[in-house]
Amino acid sequence: MNIIPSVNLADFLSEDPSKKQKFIEEIGDAYENIGFVALKGHFLGDKLVTDLYAEIKNFFDLPLEVKEKYEIPGIGGQRGYVSFGKEAAKGKKEGDLKEFWHFGQYVENNPVLEAEYPANVIVEELPKFNEVGKETYKMLEKTAKYVLRALALHLNLEETYFDNYIKNGNSILRPIHYPPIETEPKGAERAAAHGDINLITLLMGAQGKGLQVQNHKGEWIDAMAEPDELMINVGDMLSRHSNNKLKSTIHRVINPPRELWGTSRYSIPFFMHPISEMKLDVLENCIDENNSKQFDDITAGEFLDERLKELGLKK
């Protein structure tokens, strides 16, 4: 497969059973073959998107010493600011050419999880920053819930199978700034080739060249969304849980051509995580005589911890 399929969530949400089934088949087929789709019909309104980009640019334009006061030690970068070059892809020593921010879960009616997750960090200089971030988080989480419902049906599970695992889940909204490149990067990329840790990732800002996806032949193909689309991909947790029936695809953000080095790039992934105790054990109905069990039993929390250490975000 050499193109990223496009699907419309409105089909899944419609009252028409044939449209709903069409969406389930299209997204299921895409995730079995390339692990990515471009999705229309999500819950992000135009005004919210415009406001979010404005607030994010305002934040990354702040002086470094202001941003650095929001870099919180001891939490593995799970909330607040992570400075330029701190994160490296698994197995790569060069840090990625990016800085980013993390908004985390807004826990409802669960004091145990409220105590488990680090608190969100408030940016005093930008009164609307946290409010707009929270609204975006909620709308992407809502979109992700319905995508996972479609995937549950594709995997012959109850439609609401994932609902209780993702309610108050450890999901992260990550606005990223790839600053202008000033000197020869020497092996570093804006985001080196990697797979995502989580269940699914919803990406805003995949317009324009830069994001590339590796297909099953090992070829890199450009992944570009329309302005009204989110790019959504399978993460390693869902790949494990489905015994690699749904593919977690390696992807990267390449450096622009030299004539565009002076430009910034912004992208905003939402990493949909379940609660820590969700078992990622391979689903029984994804094992058969042709597909033996490929992964050891592990919880989502254990898997996340393992991967944060590999990424250099946690000691």
PDB file of C-alpha atoms in Angstrom:
ATOM      1  CA  MET A   1       0.000   0.000   0.000  1.00  0.00           C
ATOM      2  CA  ASN A   2       1.491   3.354  -1.094  1.00  0.00           C
ATOM      3  CA  ILE A   3      -1.202   5.832  -0.069  1.00  0.00           C
ATOM      4  CA  ILE A   4      -2.824   6.584   3.278  1.00  0.00           C
ATOM      5  CA  PRO A   5      -6.560   5.767   3.042  1.00  0.00           C
ATOM      6  CA  SER A   6      -9.083   8.450   4.027  1.00  0.00           C
ATOM      7  CA  VAL A   7     -12.171   7.619   6.127  1.00  0.00           C
ATOM      8  CA  ASN A   8     -15.018   9.674   7.599  1.00  0.00           C
ATOM      9  CA  LEU A   9     -16.106   9.176  11.212  1.00  0.00           C
ATOM     10  CA  ALA A  10     -19.551  10.529  10.276  1.00  0.00           C
ATOM     11  CA  ASP A  11     -20.169   7.164   8.543  1.00  0.00           C
ATOM     12  CA  PHE A  12     -19.566   5.277  11.797  1.00  0.00           C
ATOM     13  CA  LEU A  13     -21.761   7.703  13.774  1.00  0.00           C
ATOM     14  CA  SER A  14     -24.615   7.630  11.253  1.00  0.00           C
ATOM     15  CA  GLU A  15     -27.904   5.784  11.753  1.00  0.00           C
ATOM     16  CA  ASP A  16     -27.210   3.813   8.562  1.00  0.00           C
ATOM     17  CA  PRO A  17     -25.883   0.293   9.443  1.00  0.00           C
ATOM     18  CA  SER A  18     -24.304  -0.117   5.970  1.00  0.00           C
ATOM     19  CA  LYS A  19     -22.329   3.136   6.353  1.00  0.00           C
ATOM     20  CA  LYS A  20     -21.213   2.096   9.821  1.00  0.00           C
ATOM     21  CA  GLN A  21     -20.084  -1.308   8.540  1.00  0.00           C
ATOM     22  CA  LYS A  22     -18.266   0.341   5.618  1.00  0.00           C
ATOM     23  CA  PHE A  23     -16.282   2.503   8.069  1.00  0.00           C
ATOM     24  CA  ILE A  24     -15.369  -0.538  10.219  1.00  0.00           C
ATOM     25  CA  GLU A  25     -14.146  -2.443   7.154  1.00  0.00           C
ATOM     26  CA  GLU A  26     -12.192   0.505   5.715  1.00  0.00           C
ATOM     27  CA  ILE A  27     -10.395   1.410   8.935  1.00  0.00           C
ATOM     28  CA  GLY A  28      -9.781  -2.247   9.812  1.00  0.00           C
ATOM     29  CA  ASP A  29      -8.305  -2.933   6.383  1.00  0.00           C
ATOM     30  CA  ALA A  30      -6.105   0.181   6.558  1.00  0.00           C
ATOM     31  CA  TYR A  31      -4.764  -0.741   9.993  1.00  0.00           C
ATOM     32  CA  GLU A  32      -4.033  -4.314   8.931  1.00  0.00           C
ATOM     33  CA  ASN A  33      -2.153  -3.102   5.846  1.00  0.00           C
ATOM     34  CA  ILE A  34      -0.408   0.175   6.662  1.00  0.00           C
ATOM     35  CA  GLY A  35      -1.385   1.195  10.202  1.00  0.00           C
ATOM     36  CA  PHE A  36      -2.460   4.767   9.264  1.00  0.00           C
ATOM     37  CA  VAL A  37      -5.639   6.522   8.128  1.00  0.00           C
ATOM     38  CA  ALA A  38      -6.596  10.130   7.453  1.00  0.00           C
ATOM     39  CA  LEU A  39      -9.869  10.840   9.273  1.00  0.00           C
ATOM     40  CA  LYS A  40     -12.561  13.409   8.516  1.00  0.00           C
ATOM     41  CA  GLY A  41     -15.646  14.008  10.669  1.00  0.00           C
ATOM     42  CA  HIS A  42     -13.826  14.400  14.005  1.00  0.00           C
ATOM     43  CA  PHE A  43     -14.950  16.638  16.892  1.00  0.00           C
ATOM     44  CA  LEU A  44     -12.465  19.514  16.510  1.00  0.00           C
ATOM     45  CA  GLY A  45     -14.144  22.724  15.352  1.00  0.00           C
ATOM     46  CA  ASP A  46     -12.292  25.251  13.162  1.00  0.00           C
ATOM     47  CA  LYS A  47     -12.250  27.915  15.882  1.00  0.00           C
ATOM     48  CA  LEU A  48     -10.750  25.536  18.436  1.00  0.00           C
ATOM     49  CA  VAL A  49      -8.007  24.517  15.976  1.00  0.00           C
ATOM     50  CA  THR A  50      -7.217  28.177  15.171  1.00  0.00           C
ATOM     51  CA  ASP A  51      -7.138  29.098  18.871  1.00  0.00           C
ATOM     52  CA  LEU A  52      -4.918  26.126  19.716  1.00  0.00           C
ATOM     53  CA  TYR A  53      -2.280  26.938  17.090  1.00  0.00           C
ATOM     54  CA  ALA A  54      -2.243  30.578  18.221  1.00  0.00           C
ATOM     55  CA  GLU A  55      -1.708  29.586  21.871  1.00  0.00           C
ATOM     56  CA  ILE A  56       0.968  27.030  21.015  1.00  0.00           C
ATOM     57  CA  LYS A  57       2.932  29.524  18.907  1.00  0.00           C
ATOM     58  CA  ASN A  58       2.626  32.040  21.749  1.00  0.00           C
ATOM     59  CA  PHE A  59       4.070  29.498  24.174  1.00  0.00           C
ATOM     60  CA  PHE A  60       7.018  28.375  22.048  1.00  0.00           C
ATOM     61  CA  ASP A  61       7.815  32.030  21.268  1.00  0.00           C
ATOM     62  CA  LEU A  62       8.341  32.720  24.995  1.00  0.00           C
ATOM     63  CA  PRO A  63      11.982  33.240  26.089  1.00  0.00           C
ATOM     64  CA  LEU A  64      13.788  29.984  26.895  1.00  0.00           C
ATOM     65  CA  GLU A  65      14.229  30.911  30.562  1.00  0.00           C
ATOM     66  CA  VAL A  66      10.438  31.313  30.872  1.00  0.00           C
ATOM     67  CA  LYS A  67       9.738  27.955  29.186  1.00  0.00           C
ATOM     68  CA  GLU A  68      12.355  26.199  31.309  1.00  0.00           C
ATOM     69  CA  LYS A  69      10.581  27.079  34.547  1.00  0.00           C
ATOM     70  CA  TYR A  70       7.803  24.757  33.327  1.00  0.00           C
ATOM     71  CA  GLU A  71      10.179  21.792  32.860  1.00  0.00           C
ATOM     72  CA  ILE A  72       9.319  19.637  35.879  1.00  0.00           C
ATOM     73  CA  PRO A  73      12.048  17.272  37.160  1.00  0.00           C
ATOM     74  CA  GLY A  74      11.306  13.705  38.231  1.00  0.00           C
ATOM     75  CA  ILE A  75       8.155  12.963  36.183  1.00  0.00           C
ATOM     76  CA  GLY A  76       9.701  11.611  32.974  1.00  0.00           C
ATOM     77  CA  GLY A  77       8.486  14.590  30.950  1.00  0.00           C
ATOM     78  CA  GLN A  78       4.863  13.530  31.413  1.00  0.00           C
ATOM     79  CA  ARG A  79       3.553  17.072  32.023  1.00  0.00           C
ATOM     80  CA  GLY A  80       4.690  20.561  31.111  1.00  0.00           C
ATOM     81  CA  TYR A  81       7.670  21.525  28.953  1.00  0.00           C
ATOM     82  CA  VAL A  82      10.367  19.248  27.490  1.00  0.00           C
ATOM     83  CA  SER A  83      13.268  21.221  26.071  1.00  0.00           C
ATOM     84  CA  PHE A  84      14.936  20.927  22.674  1.00  0.00           C
ATOM     85  CA  GLY A  85      16.823  17.680  21.969  1.00  0.00           C
ATOM     86  CA  LYS A  86      15.795  15.898  25.204  1.00  0.00           C
ATOM     87  CA  GLU A  87      13.920  13.009  23.562  1.00  0.00           C
ATOM     88  CA  ALA A  88      15.614  10.478  21.272  1.00  0.00           C
ATOM     89  CA  ALA A  89      13.965   7.653  19.332  1.00  0.00           C
ATOM     90  CA  LYS A  90      14.506   4.123  20.688  1.00  0.00           C
ATOM     91  CA  GLY A  91      18.042   2.984  19.809  1.00  0.00           C
ATOM     92  CA  LYS A  92      19.180   6.424  18.607  1.00  0.00           C
ATOM     93  CA  LYS A  93      21.756   8.530  20.457  1.00  0.00           C
ATOM     94  CA  GLU A  94      21.008  11.858  18.723  1.00  0.00           C
ATOM     95  CA  GLY A  95      18.137  13.806  20.262  1.00  0.00           C
ATOM     96  CA  ASP A  96      15.230  14.808  18.005  1.00  0.00           C
ATOM     97  CA  LEU A  97      15.208  18.395  16.718  1.00  0.00           C
ATOM     98  CA  LYS A  98      12.130  19.407  18.678  1.00  0.00           C
ATOM     99  CA  GLU A  99      10.753  20.912  21.893  1.00  0.00           C
ATOM    100  CA  PHE A 100       7.290  20.077  23.187  1.00  0.00           C
ATOM    101  CA  TRP A 101       4.621  20.441  25.860  1.00  0.00           C
ATOM    102  CA  HIS A 102       2.457  17.802  27.543  1.00  0.00           C
ATOM    103  CA  PHE A 103      -1.161  18.183  28.634  1.00  0.00           C
ATOM    104  CA  GLY A 104      -2.348  15.115  30.581  1.00  0.00           C
ATOM    105  CA  GLN A 105      -5.612  13.578  31.746  1.00  0.00           C
ATOM    106  CA  TYR A 106      -8.282  15.638  33.532  1.00  0.00           C
ATOM    107  CA  VAL A 107      -9.362  12.912  35.955  1.00  0.00           C
ATOM    108  CA  GLU A 108     -13.066  12.677  36.823  1.00  0.00           C
ATOM    109  CA  ASN A 109     -14.333  10.992  40.022  1.00  0.00           C
ATOM    110  CA  ASN A 110     -11.260   8.859  40.650  1.00  0.00           C
ATOM    111  CA  PRO A 111      -9.028  10.039  43.519  1.00  0.00           C
ATOM    112  CA  VAL A 112      -6.659   7.063  43.077  1.00  0.00           C
ATOM    113  CA  LEU A 113      -5.826   7.984  39.473  1.00  0.00           C
ATOM    114  CA  GLU A 114      -5.734  11.664  40.376  1.00  0.00           C
ATOM    115  CA  ALA A 115      -2.958  10.817  42.823  1.00  0.00           C
ATOM    116  CA  GLU A 116      -1.183   8.533  40.303  1.00  0.00           C
ATOM    117  CA  TYR A 117      -0.933  11.077  37.469  1.00  0.00           C
ATOM    118  CA  PRO A 118       1.200  14.233  37.686  1.00  0.00           C
ATOM    119  CA  ALA A 119      -0.837  17.461  37.794  1.00  0.00           C
ATOM    120  CA  ASN A 120      -1.188  19.565  34.654  1.00  0.00           C
ATOM    121  CA  VAL A 121       1.142  22.565  34.597  1.00  0.00           C
ATOM    122  CA  ILE A 122      -0.399  26.050  34.383  1.00  0.00           C
ATOM    123  CA  VAL A 123       1.330  28.651  32.175  1.00  0.00           C
ATOM    124  CA  GLU A 124       0.943  31.927  34.042  1.00  0.00           C
ATOM    125  CA  GLU A 125       2.003  34.108  31.096  1.00  0.00           C
ATOM    126  CA  LEU A 126      -0.783  32.848  28.773  1.00  0.00           C
ATOM    127  CA  PRO A 127      -4.234  32.886  30.407  1.00  0.00           C
ATOM    128  CA  LYS A 128      -5.977  30.974  27.554  1.00  0.00           C
ATOM    129  CA  PHE A 129      -3.249  28.366  26.910  1.00  0.00           C
ATOM    130  CA  ASN A 130      -4.438  25.756  29.415  1.00  0.00           C
ATOM    131  CA  GLU A 131      -8.143  26.297  28.725  1.00  0.00           C
ATOM    132  CA  VAL A 132      -7.718  25.768  24.957  1.00  0.00           C
ATOM    133  CA  GLY A 133      -5.418  22.801  25.587  1.00  0.00           C
ATOM    134  CA  LYS A 134      -8.006  21.128  27.820  1.00  0.00           C
ATOM    135  CA  GLU A 135     -10.834  21.600  25.293  1.00  0.00           C
ATOM    136  CA  THR A 136      -8.666  20.137  22.503  1.00  0.00           C
ATOM    137  CA  TYR A 137      -7.722  17.195  24.736  1.00  0.00           C
ATOM    138  CA  LYS A 138     -11.394  16.429  25.398  1.00  0.00           C
ATOM    139  CA  MET A 139     -12.413  16.594  21.719  1.00  0.00           C
ATOM    140  CA  LEU A 140      -9.548  14.349  20.593  1.00  0.00           C
ATOM    141  CA  GLU A 141     -10.288  11.889  23.403  1.00  0.00           C
ATOM    142  CA  LYS A 142     -13.936  11.782  22.257  1.00  0.00           C
ATOM    143  CA  THR A 143     -12.857  11.175  18.643  1.00  0.00           C
ATOM    144  CA  ALA A 144     -10.471   8.406  19.746  1.00  0.00           C
ATOM    145  CA  LYS A 145     -13.228   6.663  21.714  1.00  0.00           C
ATOM    146  CA  TYR A 146     -15.311   6.138  18.562  1.00  0.00           C
ATOM    147  CA  VAL A 147     -12.313   5.031  16.482  1.00  0.00           C
ATOM    148  CA  LEU A 148     -11.570   2.391  19.138  1.00  0.00           C
ATOM    149  CA  ARG A 149     -15.222   1.327  19.125  1.00  0.00           C
ATOM    150  CA  ALA A 150     -14.947   0.670  15.384  1.00  0.00           C
ATOM    151  CA  LEU A 151     -11.715  -1.273  15.922  1.00  0.00           C
ATOM    152  CA  ALA A 152     -13.314  -3.333  18.723  1.00  0.00           C
ATOM    153  CA  LEU A 153     -16.030  -4.426  16.279  1.00  0.00           C
ATOM    154  CA  HIS A 154     -13.377  -5.176  13.645  1.00  0.00           C
ATOM    155  CA  LEU A 155     -11.648  -7.453  16.190  1.00  0.00           C
ATOM    156  CA  ASN A 156     -14.970  -9.190  16.997  1.00  0.00           C
ATOM    157  CA  LEU A 157     -15.152  -7.667  20.478  1.00  0.00           C
ATOM    158  CA  GLU A 158     -18.017  -5.821  22.187  1.00  0.00           C
ATOM    159  CA  GLU A 159     -18.298  -2.329  20.677  1.00  0.00           C
ATOM    160  CA  THR A 160     -17.592  -0.688  24.050  1.00  0.00           C
ATOM    161  CA  TYR A 161     -14.707  -3.057  24.935  1.00  0.00           C
ATOM    162  CA  PHE A 162     -12.151  -0.224  25.246  1.00  0.00           C
ATOM    163  CA  ASP A 163     -14.440   2.337  26.939  1.00  0.00           C
ATOM    164  CA  ASN A 164     -13.628   1.517  30.564  1.00  0.00           C
ATOM    165  CA  TYR A 165      -9.906   1.206  29.828  1.00  0.00           C
ATOM    166  CA  ILE A 166      -9.656   4.658  28.234  1.00  0.00           C
ATOM    167  CA  LYS A 167     -11.923   6.524  30.693  1.00  0.00           C
ATOM    168  CA  ASN A 168      -9.464   8.553  32.803  1.00  0.00           C
ATOM    169  CA  GLY A 169      -6.675   6.848  30.823  1.00  0.00           C
ATOM    170  CA  ASN A 170      -3.093   8.111  30.880  1.00  0.00           C
ATOM    171  CA  SER A 171      -3.464   9.936  27.542  1.00  0.00           C
ATOM    172  CA  ILE A 172      -1.191  12.803  26.504  1.00  0.00           C
ATOM    173  CA  LEU A 173      -1.695  15.799  24.190  1.00  0.00           C
ATOM    174  CA  ARG A 174       1.699  16.908  22.873  1.00  0.00           C
ATOM    175  CA  PRO A 175       2.056  20.193  20.964  1.00  0.00           C
ATOM    176  CA  ILE A 176       5.463  19.980  19.229  1.00  0.00           C
ATOM    177  CA  HIS A 177       7.619  22.775  17.823  1.00  0.00           C
ATOM    178  CA  TYR A 178      10.332  21.853  15.326  1.00  0.00           C
ATOM    179  CA  PRO A 179      12.392  25.084  15.304  1.00  0.00           C
ATOM    180  CA  PRO A 180      14.267  26.444  12.280  1.00  0.00           C
ATOM    181  CA  ILE A 181      17.429  24.436  11.573  1.00  0.00           C
ATOM    182  CA  GLU A 182      20.497  26.665  11.945  1.00  0.00           C
ATOM    183  CA  THR A 183      23.410  24.245  11.442  1.00  0.00           C
ATOM    184  CA  GLU A 184      23.986  20.903   9.699  1.00  0.00           C
ATOM    185  CA  PRO A 185      22.015  18.386  11.846  1.00  0.00           C
ATOM    186  CA  LYS A 186      24.743  15.638  11.763  1.00  0.00           C
ATOM    187  CA  GLY A 187      22.467  12.613  11.838  1.00  0.00           C
ATOM    188  CA  ALA A 188      19.634  14.175  13.853  1.00  0.00           C
ATOM    189  CA  GLU A 189      16.107  14.441  12.416  1.00  0.00           C
ATOM    190  CA  ARG A 190      13.064  16.404  13.490  1.00  0.00           C
ATOM    191  CA  ALA A 191      11.665  13.065  14.654  1.00  0.00           C
ATOM    192  CA  ALA A 192      13.727   9.929  13.990  1.00  0.00           C
ATOM    193  CA  ALA A 193      12.012   6.723  12.846  1.00  0.00           C
ATOM    194  CA  HIS A 194       9.882   5.286  15.655  1.00  0.00           C
ATOM    195  CA  GLY A 195       6.693   3.455  16.558  1.00  0.00           C
ATOM    196  CA  ASP A 196       4.266   4.986  19.063  1.00  0.00           C
ATOM    197  CA  ILE A 197       3.861   3.440  22.516  1.00  0.00           C
ATOM    198  CA  ASN A 198       0.110   3.843  23.027  1.00  0.00           C
ATOM    199  CA  LEU A 199      -3.186   2.412  21.676  1.00  0.00           C
ATOM    200  CA  ILE A 200      -3.768   4.944  18.877  1.00  0.00           C
ATOM    201  CA  THR A 201      -2.344   8.377  18.021  1.00  0.00           C
ATOM    202  CA  LEU A 202      -4.410  11.223  16.570  1.00  0.00           C
ATOM    203  CA  LEU A 203      -2.199  13.770  14.821  1.00  0.00           C
ATOM    204  CA  MET A 204      -3.058  17.375  14.022  1.00  0.00           C
ATOM    205  CA  GLY A 205      -0.709  19.256  11.702  1.00  0.00           C
ATOM    206  CA  ALA A 206       0.138  16.611   9.098  1.00  0.00           C
ATOM    207  CA  GLN A 207      -0.444  19.080   6.256  1.00  0.00           C
ATOM    208  CA  GLY A 208       2.623  19.668   4.102  1.00  0.00           C
ATOM    209  CA  LYS A 209       5.527  17.305   3.517  1.00  0.00           C
ATOM    210  CA  GLY A 210       7.607  15.978   6.387  1.00  0.00           C
ATOM    211  CA  LEU A 211       5.739  13.043   7.948  1.00  0.00           C
ATOM    212  CA  GLN A 212       6.682   9.730   6.339  1.00  0.00           C
ATOM    213  CA  VAL A 213       5.377   6.205   6.959  1.00  0.00           C
ATOM    214  CA  GLN A 214       7.226   2.964   6.224  1.00  0.00           C
ATOM    215  CA  ASN A 215       5.113   0.466   4.279  1.00  0.00           C
ATOM    216  CA  HIS A 216       5.519  -3.319   4.470  1.00  0.00           C
ATOM    217  CA  LYS A 217       8.091  -3.300   1.672  1.00  0.00           C
ATOM    218  CA  GLY A 218      10.282  -0.991   3.747  1.00  0.00           C
ATOM    219  CA  GLU A 219       9.602   1.997   1.462  1.00  0.00           C
ATOM    220  CA  TRP A 220       9.070   5.470   2.951  1.00  0.00           C
ATOM    221  CA  ILE A 221       5.906   7.157   1.718  1.00  0.00           C
ATOM    222  CA  ASP A 222       4.714  10.711   2.389  1.00  0.00           C
ATOM    223  CA  ALA A 223       1.721  10.960   4.715  1.00  0.00           C
ATOM    224  CA  MET A 224      -0.184  14.184   4.169  1.00  0.00           C
ATOM    225  CA  ALA A 225      -3.637  14.996   5.505  1.00  0.00           C
ATOM    226  CA  GLU A 226      -6.143  17.481   4.158  1.00  0.00           C
ATOM    227  CA  PRO A 227      -6.714  20.584   6.334  1.00  0.00           C
ATOM    228  CA  ASP A 228      -9.893  19.042   7.839  1.00  0.00           C
ATOM    229  CA  GLU A 229      -8.327  15.627   8.513  1.00  0.00           C
ATOM    230  CA  LEU A 230      -6.488  14.033  11.421  1.00  0.00           C
ATOM    231  CA  MET A 231      -3.847  11.400  10.736  1.00  0.00           C
ATOM    232  CA  ILE A 232      -4.528   8.420  13.026  1.00  0.00           C
ATOM    233  CA  ASN A 233      -2.192   5.477  13.545  1.00  0.00           C
ATOM    234  CA  VAL A 234      -1.971   2.293  15.593  1.00  0.00           C
ATOM    235  CA  GLY A 235       0.453   2.279  18.536  1.00  0.00           C
ATOM    236  CA  ASP A 236       2.496  -0.592  19.950  1.00  0.00           C
ATOM    237  CA  MET A 237       0.013  -1.311  22.780  1.00  0.00           C
ATOM    238  CA  LEU A 238      -2.823  -2.037  20.344  1.00  0.00           C
ATOM    239  CA  SER A 239      -0.492  -3.951  18.058  1.00  0.00           C
ATOM    240  CA  ARG A 240       0.552  -6.218  20.977  1.00  0.00           C
ATOM    241  CA  HIS A 241      -3.048  -6.650  22.153  1.00  0.00           C
ATOM    242  CA  SER A 242      -4.180  -7.674  18.649  1.00  0.00           C
ATOM    243  CA  ASN A 243      -1.165  -9.988  18.092  1.00  0.00           C
ATOM    244  CA  ASN A 244       0.046  -7.608  15.356  1.00  0.00           C
ATOM    245  CA  LYS A 245      -3.209  -7.981  13.393  1.00  0.00           C
ATOM    246  CA  LEU A 246      -3.433  -4.174  13.618  1.00  0.00           C
ATOM    247  CA  LYS A 247      -0.042  -2.791  12.582  1.00  0.00           C
ATOM    248  CA  SER A 248       1.994  -0.255  14.543  1.00  0.00           C
ATOM    249  CA  THR A 249       3.853   1.377  11.683  1.00  0.00           C
ATOM    250  CA  ILE A 250       7.291   2.971  11.870  1.00  0.00           C
ATOM    251  CA  HIS A 251       7.139   6.671  10.951  1.00  0.00           C
ATOM    252  CA  ARG A 252       9.357   9.759  11.084  1.00  0.00           C
ATOM    253  CA  VAL A 253       9.438  13.512  10.466  1.00  0.00           C
ATOM    254  CA  ILE A 254      12.279  14.271   8.055  1.00  0.00           C
ATOM    255  CA  ASN A 255      14.193  17.511   7.907  1.00  0.00           C
ATOM    256  CA  PRO A 256      12.994  19.959   5.252  1.00  0.00           C
ATOM    257  CA  PRO A 257      15.114  20.796   2.182  1.00  0.00           C
ATOM    258  CA  ARG A 258      17.909  23.274   2.972  1.00  0.00           C
ATOM    259  CA  GLU A 259      15.986  26.215   1.476  1.00  0.00           C
ATOM    260  CA  LEU A 260      13.275  25.670   4.128  1.00  0.00           C
ATOM    261  CA  TRP A 261      15.610  25.252   7.115  1.00  0.00           C
ATOM    262  CA  GLY A 262      14.612  28.720   8.318  1.00  0.00           C
ATOM    263  CA  THR A 263      10.983  27.678   8.917  1.00  0.00           C
ATOM    264  CA  SER A 264       9.284  26.202  11.986  1.00  0.00           C
ATOM    265  CA  ARG A 265       6.949  23.219  11.890  1.00  0.00           C
ATOM    266  CA  TYR A 266       4.208  22.571  14.444  1.00  0.00           C
ATOM    267  CA  SER A 267       2.398  19.291  14.943  1.00  0.00           C
ATOM    268  CA  ILE A 268       0.091  18.130  17.716  1.00  0.00           C
ATOM    269  CA  PRO A 269      -0.283  14.408  18.427  1.00  0.00           C
ATOM    270  CA  PHE A 270      -2.771  13.046  20.958  1.00  0.00           C
ATOM    271  CA  PHE A 271      -1.480   9.760  22.363  1.00  0.00           C
ATOM    272  CA  MET A 272      -4.455   7.681  23.507  1.00  0.00           C
ATOM    273  CA  HIS A 273      -3.363   5.587  26.498  1.00  0.00           C
ATOM    274  CA  PRO A 274      -5.477   3.283  28.652  1.00  0.00           C
ATOM    275  CA  ILE A 275      -5.370   3.139  32.446  1.00  0.00           C
ATOM    276  CA  SER A 276      -2.167   1.564  33.751  1.00  0.00           C
ATOM    277  CA  GLU A 277      -3.723  -1.721  34.873  1.00  0.00           C
ATOM    278  CA  MET A 278      -5.157  -2.632  31.457  1.00  0.00           C
ATOM    279  CA  LYS A 279      -3.747  -6.006  30.456  1.00  0.00           C
ATOM    280  CA  LEU A 280      -2.193  -5.938  27.004  1.00  0.00           C
ATOM    281  CA  ASP A 281      -2.172  -9.753  26.856  1.00  0.00           C
ATOM    282  CA  VAL A 282      -2.783 -11.017  23.311  1.00  0.00           C
ATOM    283  CA  LEU A 283      -6.509 -11.367  22.616  1.00  0.00           C
ATOM    284  CA  GLU A 284      -7.588 -15.015  22.282  1.00  0.00           C
ATOM    285  CA  ASN A 285      -9.486 -14.318  19.063  1.00  0.00           C
ATOM    286  CA  CYS A 286      -6.280 -12.965  17.453  1.00  0.00           C
ATOM    287  CA  ILE A 287      -4.501 -16.312  17.907  1.00  0.00           C
ATOM    288  CA  ASP A 288      -5.003 -19.223  15.496  1.00  0.00           C
ATOM    289  CA  GLU A 289      -2.999 -22.004  13.802  1.00  0.00           C
ATOM    290  CA  ASN A 290      -1.443 -19.480  11.406  1.00  0.00           C
ATOM    291  CA  ASN A 291      -0.817 -16.784  14.039  1.00  0.00           C
ATOM    292  CA  SER A 292       0.680 -18.053  17.283  1.00  0.00           C
ATOM    293  CA  LYS A 293       0.961 -15.730  20.289  1.00  0.00           C
ATOM    294  CA  GLN A 294       3.772 -13.226  19.525  1.00  0.00           C
ATOM    295  CA  PHE A 295       3.985 -11.177  22.750  1.00  0.00           C
ATOM    296  CA  ASP A 296       4.459 -11.774  26.483  1.00  0.00           C
ATOM    297  CA  ASP A 297       1.780 -10.688  28.939  1.00  0.00           C
ATOM    298  CA  ILE A 298       2.281  -7.158  30.281  1.00  0.00           C
ATOM    299  CA  THR A 299       0.160  -4.311  31.636  1.00  0.00           C
ATOM    300  CA  ALA A 300      -0.096  -0.917  29.933  1.00  0.00           C
ATOM    301  CA  GLY A 301       1.627   0.739  32.896  1.00  0.00           C
ATOM    302  CA  GLU A 302       4.582  -1.664  32.812  1.00  0.00           C
ATOM    303  CA  PHE A 303       4.939  -1.268  29.053  1.00  0.00           C
ATOM    304  CA  LEU A 304       4.860   2.544  29.235  1.00  0.00           C
ATOM    305  CA  ASP A 305       7.477   2.572  31.991  1.00  0.00           C
ATOM    306  CA  GLU A 306       9.756   0.327  29.940  1.00  0.00           C
ATOM    307  CA  ARG A 307       9.487   2.523  26.873  1.00  0.00           C
ATOM    308  CA  LEU A 308       9.986   5.862  28.681  1.00  0.00           C
ATOM    309  CA  LYS A 309      13.315   4.509  29.955  1.00  0.00           C
ATOM    310  CA  GLU A 310      14.300   3.476  26.413  1.00  0.00           C
ATOM    311  CA  LEU A 311      13.454   6.992  25.160  1.00  0.00           C
ATOM    312  CA  GLY A 312      15.652   8.625  27.795  1.00  0.00           C
ATOM    313  CA  LEU A 313      12.709  10.412  29.438  1.00  0.00           C
ATOM    314  CA  LYS A 314      12.836   8.296  32.597  1.00  0.00           C
ATOM    315  CA  LYS A 315      15.815   6.979  34.568  1.00  0.00           C
TER     316      LYS A 315
END
